[in-house]
PDB file of C-alpha atoms and ligand atoms in Angstrom:
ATOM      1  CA  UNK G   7       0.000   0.000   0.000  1.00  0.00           C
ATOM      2  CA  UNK G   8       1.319   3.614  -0.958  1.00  0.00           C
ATOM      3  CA  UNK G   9       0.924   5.447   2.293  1.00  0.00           C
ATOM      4  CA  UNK G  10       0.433   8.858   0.537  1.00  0.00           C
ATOM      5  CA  UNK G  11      -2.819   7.428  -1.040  1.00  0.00           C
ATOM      6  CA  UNK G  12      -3.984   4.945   0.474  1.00  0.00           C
ATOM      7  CA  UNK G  13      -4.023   2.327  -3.097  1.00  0.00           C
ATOM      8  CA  UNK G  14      -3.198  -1.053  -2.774  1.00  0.00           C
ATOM      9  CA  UNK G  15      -0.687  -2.105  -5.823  1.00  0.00           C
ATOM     10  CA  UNK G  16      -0.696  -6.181  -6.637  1.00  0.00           C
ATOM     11  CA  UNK G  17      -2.089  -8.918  -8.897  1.00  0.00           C
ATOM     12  CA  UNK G  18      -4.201 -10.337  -6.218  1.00  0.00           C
ATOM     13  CA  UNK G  19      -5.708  -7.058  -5.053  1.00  0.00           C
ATOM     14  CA  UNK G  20      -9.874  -7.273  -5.309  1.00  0.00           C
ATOM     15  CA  UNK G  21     -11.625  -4.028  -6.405  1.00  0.00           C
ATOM     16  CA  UNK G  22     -15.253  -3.654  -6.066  1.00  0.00           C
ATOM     17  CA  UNK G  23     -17.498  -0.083  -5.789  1.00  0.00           C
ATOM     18  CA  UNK G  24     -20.666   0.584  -4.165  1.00  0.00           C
ATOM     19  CA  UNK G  25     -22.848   2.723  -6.081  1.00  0.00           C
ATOM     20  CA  UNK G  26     -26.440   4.781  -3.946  1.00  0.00           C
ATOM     21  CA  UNK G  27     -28.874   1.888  -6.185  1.00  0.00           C
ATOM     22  CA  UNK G  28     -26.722  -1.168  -3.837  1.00  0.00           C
ATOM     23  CA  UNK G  29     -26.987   0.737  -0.950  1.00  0.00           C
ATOM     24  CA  UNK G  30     -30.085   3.433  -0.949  1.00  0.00           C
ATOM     25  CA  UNK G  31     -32.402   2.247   1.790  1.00  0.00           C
ATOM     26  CA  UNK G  32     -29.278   3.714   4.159  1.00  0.00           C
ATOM     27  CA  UNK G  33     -30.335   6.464   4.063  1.00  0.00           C
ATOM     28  CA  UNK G  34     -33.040   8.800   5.917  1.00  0.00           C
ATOM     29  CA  UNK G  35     -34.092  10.944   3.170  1.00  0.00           C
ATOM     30  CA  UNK G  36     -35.649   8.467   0.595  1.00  0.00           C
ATOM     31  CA  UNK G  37     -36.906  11.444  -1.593  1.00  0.00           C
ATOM     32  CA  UNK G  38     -33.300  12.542  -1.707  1.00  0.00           C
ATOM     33  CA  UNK G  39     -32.366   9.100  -2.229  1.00  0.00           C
ATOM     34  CA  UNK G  40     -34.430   8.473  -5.307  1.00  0.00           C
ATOM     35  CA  UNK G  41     -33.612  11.953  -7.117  1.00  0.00           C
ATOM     36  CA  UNK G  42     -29.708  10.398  -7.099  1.00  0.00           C
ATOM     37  CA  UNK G  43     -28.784   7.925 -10.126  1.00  0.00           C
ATOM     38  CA  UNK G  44     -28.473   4.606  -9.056  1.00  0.00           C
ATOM     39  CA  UNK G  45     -25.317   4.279 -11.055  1.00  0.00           C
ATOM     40  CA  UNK G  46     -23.649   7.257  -8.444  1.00  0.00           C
ATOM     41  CA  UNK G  47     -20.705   5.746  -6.793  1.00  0.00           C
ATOM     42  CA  UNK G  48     -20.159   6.141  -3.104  1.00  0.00           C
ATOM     43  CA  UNK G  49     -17.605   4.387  -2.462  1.00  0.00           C
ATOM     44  CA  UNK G  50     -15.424   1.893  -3.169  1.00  0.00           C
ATOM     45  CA  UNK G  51     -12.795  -0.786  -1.584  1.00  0.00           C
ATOM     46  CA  UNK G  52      -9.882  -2.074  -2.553  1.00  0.00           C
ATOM     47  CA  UNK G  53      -8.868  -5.962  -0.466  1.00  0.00           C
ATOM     48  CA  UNK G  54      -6.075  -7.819  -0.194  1.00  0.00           C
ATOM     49  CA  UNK G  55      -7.059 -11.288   0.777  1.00  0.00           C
ATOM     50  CA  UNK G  56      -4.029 -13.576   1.149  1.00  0.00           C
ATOM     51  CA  UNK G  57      -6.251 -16.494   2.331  1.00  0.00           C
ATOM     52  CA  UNK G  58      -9.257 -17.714   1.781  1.00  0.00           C
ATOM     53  CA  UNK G  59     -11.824 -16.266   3.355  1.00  0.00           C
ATOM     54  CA  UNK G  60     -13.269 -18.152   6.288  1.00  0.00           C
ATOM     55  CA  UNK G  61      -9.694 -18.945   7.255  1.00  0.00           C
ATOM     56  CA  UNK G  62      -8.600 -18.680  11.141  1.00  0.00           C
ATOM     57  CA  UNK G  63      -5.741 -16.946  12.907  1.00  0.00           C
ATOM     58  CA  UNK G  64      -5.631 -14.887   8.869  1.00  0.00           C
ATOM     59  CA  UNK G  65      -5.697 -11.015   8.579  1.00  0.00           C
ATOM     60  CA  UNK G  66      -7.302  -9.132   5.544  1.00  0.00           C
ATOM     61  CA  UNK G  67      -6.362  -5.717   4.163  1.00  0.00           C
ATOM     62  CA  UNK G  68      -8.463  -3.301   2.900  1.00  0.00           C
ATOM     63  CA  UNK G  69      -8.800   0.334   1.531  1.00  0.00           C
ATOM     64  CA  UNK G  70     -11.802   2.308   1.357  1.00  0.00           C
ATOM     65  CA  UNK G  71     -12.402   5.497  -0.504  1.00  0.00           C
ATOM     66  CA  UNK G  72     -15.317   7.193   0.311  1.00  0.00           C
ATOM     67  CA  UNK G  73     -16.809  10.255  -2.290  1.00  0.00           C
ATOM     68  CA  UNK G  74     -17.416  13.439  -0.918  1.00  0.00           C
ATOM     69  CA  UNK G  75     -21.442  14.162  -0.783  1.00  0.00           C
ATOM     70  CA  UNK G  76     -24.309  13.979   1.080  1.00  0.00           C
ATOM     71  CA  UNK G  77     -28.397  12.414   0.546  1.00  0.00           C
ATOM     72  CA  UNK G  78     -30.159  15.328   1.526  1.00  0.00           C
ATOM     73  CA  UNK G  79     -28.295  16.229   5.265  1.00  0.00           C
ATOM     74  CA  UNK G  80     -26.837  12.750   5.464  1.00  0.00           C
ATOM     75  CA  UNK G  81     -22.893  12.490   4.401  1.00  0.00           C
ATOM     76  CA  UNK G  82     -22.147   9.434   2.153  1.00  0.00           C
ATOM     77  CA  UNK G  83     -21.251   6.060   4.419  1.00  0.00           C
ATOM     78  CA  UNK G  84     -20.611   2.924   4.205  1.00  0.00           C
ATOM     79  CA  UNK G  85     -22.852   0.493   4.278  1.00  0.00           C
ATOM     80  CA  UNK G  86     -21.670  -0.644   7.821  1.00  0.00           C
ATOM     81  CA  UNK G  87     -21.669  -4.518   9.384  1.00  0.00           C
ATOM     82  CA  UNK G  88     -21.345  -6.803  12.501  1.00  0.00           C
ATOM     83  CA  UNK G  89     -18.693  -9.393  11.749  1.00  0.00           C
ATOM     84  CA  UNK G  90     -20.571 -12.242  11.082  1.00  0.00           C
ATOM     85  CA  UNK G  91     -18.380 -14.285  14.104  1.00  0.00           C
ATOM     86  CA  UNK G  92     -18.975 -11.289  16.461  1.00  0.00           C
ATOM     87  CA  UNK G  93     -16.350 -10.915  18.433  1.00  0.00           C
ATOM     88  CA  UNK G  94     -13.879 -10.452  15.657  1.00  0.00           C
ATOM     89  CA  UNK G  95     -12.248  -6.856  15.927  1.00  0.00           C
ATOM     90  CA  UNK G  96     -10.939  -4.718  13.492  1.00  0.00           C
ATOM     91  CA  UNK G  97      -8.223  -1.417  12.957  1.00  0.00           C
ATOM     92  CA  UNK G  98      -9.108   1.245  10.914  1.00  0.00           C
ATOM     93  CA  UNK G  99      -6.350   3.465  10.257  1.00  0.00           C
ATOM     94  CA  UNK G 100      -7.287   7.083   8.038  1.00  0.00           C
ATOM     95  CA  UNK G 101      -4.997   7.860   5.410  1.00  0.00           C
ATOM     96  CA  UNK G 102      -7.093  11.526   3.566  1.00  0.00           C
ATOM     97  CA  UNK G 103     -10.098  13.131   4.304  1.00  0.00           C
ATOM     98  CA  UNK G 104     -11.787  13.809   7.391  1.00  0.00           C
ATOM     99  CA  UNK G 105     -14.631  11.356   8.735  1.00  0.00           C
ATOM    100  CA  UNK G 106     -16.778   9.944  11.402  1.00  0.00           C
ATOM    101  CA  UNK G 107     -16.339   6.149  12.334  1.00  0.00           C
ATOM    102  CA  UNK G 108     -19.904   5.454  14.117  1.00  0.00           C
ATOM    103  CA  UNK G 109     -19.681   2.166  16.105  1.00  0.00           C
ATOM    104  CA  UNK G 110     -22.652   0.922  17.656  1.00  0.00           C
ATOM    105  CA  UNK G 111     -22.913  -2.152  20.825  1.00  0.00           C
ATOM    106  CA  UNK G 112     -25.433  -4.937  20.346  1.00  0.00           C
ATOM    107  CA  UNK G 113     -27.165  -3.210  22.558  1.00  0.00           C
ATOM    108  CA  UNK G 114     -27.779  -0.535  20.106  1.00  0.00           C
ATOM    109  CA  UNK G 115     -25.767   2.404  21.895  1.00  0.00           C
ATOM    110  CA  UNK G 116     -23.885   4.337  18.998  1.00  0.00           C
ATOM    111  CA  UNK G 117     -21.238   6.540  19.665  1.00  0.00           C
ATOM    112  CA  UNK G 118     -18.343   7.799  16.931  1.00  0.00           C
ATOM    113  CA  UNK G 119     -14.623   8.640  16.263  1.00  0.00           C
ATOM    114  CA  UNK G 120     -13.545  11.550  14.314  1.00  0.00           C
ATOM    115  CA  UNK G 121     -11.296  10.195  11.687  1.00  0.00           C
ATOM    116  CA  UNK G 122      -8.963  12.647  10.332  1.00  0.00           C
ATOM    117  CA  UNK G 123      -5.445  11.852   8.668  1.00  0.00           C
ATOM    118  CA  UNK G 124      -2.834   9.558  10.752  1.00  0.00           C
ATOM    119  CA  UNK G 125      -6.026   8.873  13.041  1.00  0.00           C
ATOM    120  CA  UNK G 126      -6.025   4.743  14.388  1.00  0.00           C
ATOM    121  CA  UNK G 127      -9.583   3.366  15.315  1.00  0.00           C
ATOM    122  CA  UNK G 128      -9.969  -0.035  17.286  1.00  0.00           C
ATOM    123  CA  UNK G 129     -13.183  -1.394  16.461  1.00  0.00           C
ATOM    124  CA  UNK G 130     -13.653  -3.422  19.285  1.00  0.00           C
ATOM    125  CA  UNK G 131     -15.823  -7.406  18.583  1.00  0.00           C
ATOM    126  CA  UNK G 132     -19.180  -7.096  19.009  1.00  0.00           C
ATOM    127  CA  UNK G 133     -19.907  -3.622  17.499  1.00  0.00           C
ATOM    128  CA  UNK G 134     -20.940  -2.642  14.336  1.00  0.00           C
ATOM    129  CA  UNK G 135     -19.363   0.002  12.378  1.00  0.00           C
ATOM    130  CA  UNK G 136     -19.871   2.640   9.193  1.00  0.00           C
ATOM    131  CA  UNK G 137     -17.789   5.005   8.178  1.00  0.00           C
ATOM    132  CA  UNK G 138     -19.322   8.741   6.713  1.00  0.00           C
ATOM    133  CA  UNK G 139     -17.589  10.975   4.899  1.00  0.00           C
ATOM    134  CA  UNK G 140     -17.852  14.488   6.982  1.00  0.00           C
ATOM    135  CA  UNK G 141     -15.744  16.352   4.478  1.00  0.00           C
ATOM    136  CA  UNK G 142     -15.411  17.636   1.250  1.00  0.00           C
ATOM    137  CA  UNK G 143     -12.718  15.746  -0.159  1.00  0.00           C
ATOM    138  CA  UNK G 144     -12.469  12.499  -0.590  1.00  0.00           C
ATOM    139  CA  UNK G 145     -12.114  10.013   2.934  1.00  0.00           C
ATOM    140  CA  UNK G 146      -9.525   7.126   2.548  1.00  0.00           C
ATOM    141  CA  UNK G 147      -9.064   5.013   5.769  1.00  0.00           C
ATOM    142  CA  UNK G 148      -6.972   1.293   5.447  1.00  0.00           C
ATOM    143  CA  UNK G 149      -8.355  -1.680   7.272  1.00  0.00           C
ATOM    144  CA  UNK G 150      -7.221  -4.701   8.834  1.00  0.00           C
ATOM    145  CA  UNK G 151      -9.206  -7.877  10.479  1.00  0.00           C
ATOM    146  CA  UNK G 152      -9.303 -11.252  10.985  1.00  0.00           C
ATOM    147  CA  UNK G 153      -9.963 -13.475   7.763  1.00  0.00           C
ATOM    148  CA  UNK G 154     -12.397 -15.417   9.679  1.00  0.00           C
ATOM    149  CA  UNK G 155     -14.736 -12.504  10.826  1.00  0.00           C
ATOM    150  CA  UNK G 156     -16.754 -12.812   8.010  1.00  0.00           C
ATOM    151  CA  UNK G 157     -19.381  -9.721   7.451  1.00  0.00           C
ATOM    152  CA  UNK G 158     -23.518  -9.579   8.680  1.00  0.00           C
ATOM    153  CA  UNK G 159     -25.080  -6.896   6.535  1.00  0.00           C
ATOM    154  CA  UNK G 160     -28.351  -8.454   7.076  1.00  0.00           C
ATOM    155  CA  UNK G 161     -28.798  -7.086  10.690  1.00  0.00           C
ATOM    156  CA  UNK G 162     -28.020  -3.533  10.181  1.00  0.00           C
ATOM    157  CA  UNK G 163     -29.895  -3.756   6.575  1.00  0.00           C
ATOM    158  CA  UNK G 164     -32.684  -4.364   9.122  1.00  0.00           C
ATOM    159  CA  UNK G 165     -32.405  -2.441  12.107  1.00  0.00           C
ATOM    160  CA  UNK G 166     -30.015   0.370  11.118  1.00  0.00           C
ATOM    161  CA  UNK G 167     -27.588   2.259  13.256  1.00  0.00           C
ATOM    162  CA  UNK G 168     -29.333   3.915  16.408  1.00  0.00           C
ATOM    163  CA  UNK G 169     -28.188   7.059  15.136  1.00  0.00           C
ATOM    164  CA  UNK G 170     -27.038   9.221  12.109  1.00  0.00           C
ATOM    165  CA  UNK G 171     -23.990  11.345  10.930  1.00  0.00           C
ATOM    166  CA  UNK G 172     -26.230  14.575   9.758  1.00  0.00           C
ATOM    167  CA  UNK G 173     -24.831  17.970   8.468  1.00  0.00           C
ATOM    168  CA  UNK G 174     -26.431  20.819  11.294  1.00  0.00           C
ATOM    169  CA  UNK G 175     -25.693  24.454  10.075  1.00  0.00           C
ATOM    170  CA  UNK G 176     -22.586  23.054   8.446  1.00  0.00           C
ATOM    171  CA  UNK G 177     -21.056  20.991  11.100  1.00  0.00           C
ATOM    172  CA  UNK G 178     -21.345  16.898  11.389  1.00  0.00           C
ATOM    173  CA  UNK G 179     -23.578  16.040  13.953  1.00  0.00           C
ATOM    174  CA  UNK G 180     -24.347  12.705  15.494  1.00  0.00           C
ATOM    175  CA  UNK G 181     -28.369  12.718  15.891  1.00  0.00           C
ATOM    176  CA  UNK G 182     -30.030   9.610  17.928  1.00  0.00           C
ATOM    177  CA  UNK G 183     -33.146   7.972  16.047  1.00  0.00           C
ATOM    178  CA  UNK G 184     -36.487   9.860  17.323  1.00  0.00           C
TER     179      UNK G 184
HETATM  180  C1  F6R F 352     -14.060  -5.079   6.689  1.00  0.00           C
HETATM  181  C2  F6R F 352     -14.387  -3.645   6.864  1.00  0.00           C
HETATM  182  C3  F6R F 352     -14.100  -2.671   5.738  1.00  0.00           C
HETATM  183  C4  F6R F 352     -15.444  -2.411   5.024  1.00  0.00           C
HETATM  184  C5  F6R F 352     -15.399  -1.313   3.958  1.00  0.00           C
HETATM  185  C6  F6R F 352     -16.754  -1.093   3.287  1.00  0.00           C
HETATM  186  O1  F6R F 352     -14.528  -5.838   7.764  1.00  0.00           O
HETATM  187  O2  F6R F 352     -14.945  -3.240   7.860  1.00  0.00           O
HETATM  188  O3  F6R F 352     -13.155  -3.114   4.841  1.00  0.00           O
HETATM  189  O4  F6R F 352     -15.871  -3.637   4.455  1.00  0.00           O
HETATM  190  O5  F6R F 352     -14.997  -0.114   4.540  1.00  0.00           O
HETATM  191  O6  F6R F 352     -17.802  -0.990   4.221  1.00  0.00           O
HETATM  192  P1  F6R F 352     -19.025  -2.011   4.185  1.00  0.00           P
HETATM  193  O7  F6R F 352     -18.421  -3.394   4.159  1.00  0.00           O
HETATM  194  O8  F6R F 352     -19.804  -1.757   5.425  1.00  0.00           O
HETATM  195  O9  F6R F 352     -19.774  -1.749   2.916  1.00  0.00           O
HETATM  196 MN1   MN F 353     -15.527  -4.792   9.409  1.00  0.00          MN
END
């Protein structure tokens, strides 16, 4: 990985992107949401997987880039996970941008970490996390965790976070679910 950007170099590196039509329900503000393209891209990630997945005592690598943008107040995020073995941790380490790293108990208590360049975030098992983009350039953050964590979209797909990263007379504000 090239430090300075954040891009993974490599035969075996996996790209995929995320565009708003994979990921829409996310977000509050629906009517937003649907005057978007589907094709927008909001992010995308880069992995190195030197195992297979599934694999214990493995690490992954990752790099995500996240646009700059927002769904009506909402910044652009991730579309955030429990591991699917949920005690698995993770690092996120930033590498541009400025962002908010929203983790959130299975309890459903959210809190977040300002993610700015050089910042390290220890995701600890059992918590769910999404990144947003708070800025206005574009938020790349490196990743590494355990190649048997495994990822469970399916609960926050259905339950959300308990609260959102909104923009509040300019500023990034975390705002609990009413
Ligand atoms: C891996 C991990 C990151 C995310 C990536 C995209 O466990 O947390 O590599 O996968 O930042 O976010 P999601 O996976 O939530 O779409
Ligand atoms: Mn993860």
């Amino acid at each position: 990985m090239d430090w300075s950007k954040g891009v993974l170099t490599g035969d075996s590196v996996q790209s995929f992107s995320k565009t708003l039509g994979q990921v829409r329900s996310i977000f509050q503000d629906q009517a937003a949401a649907s005057r978007l393209p589907a094709e927008l891209e909001l992010y995308r990630v880069q992995l190195f997987a030197p195992v297979a997945e599934g694999t214990e005592g493995g690490l992954f690598w990752g790099s995500t880039t996240i646009h700059p943008g927002k769904v009506g107040d909402e910044y652009y995020m991730t579309k955030g996970h429990f591991h699917r073995l949920r005690n698995r941790g993770e690092y996120y380490a930033t590498v541009h941008g400025e962002g908010a790293l929203l983790l959130m108990d299975e309890q459903g208590a959210t809190r977040y970490e300002t993610m700015l360049p050089g910042s390290m975030h220890y995701i600890p098992g059992n918590t769910a996390h999404r990144v947003a983009n708070t800025g206005s350039v574009p938020l790349v953050f490196a990743a590494c965790w355990p190649s048997d964590a495994g990822h469970d979209y399916e609960t926050i797909e259905r339950e959300g976070f308990s609260a959102r990263m909104l923009e509040r007379n300019g500023k990034p504000v975390l705002v609990p679910r009413g």
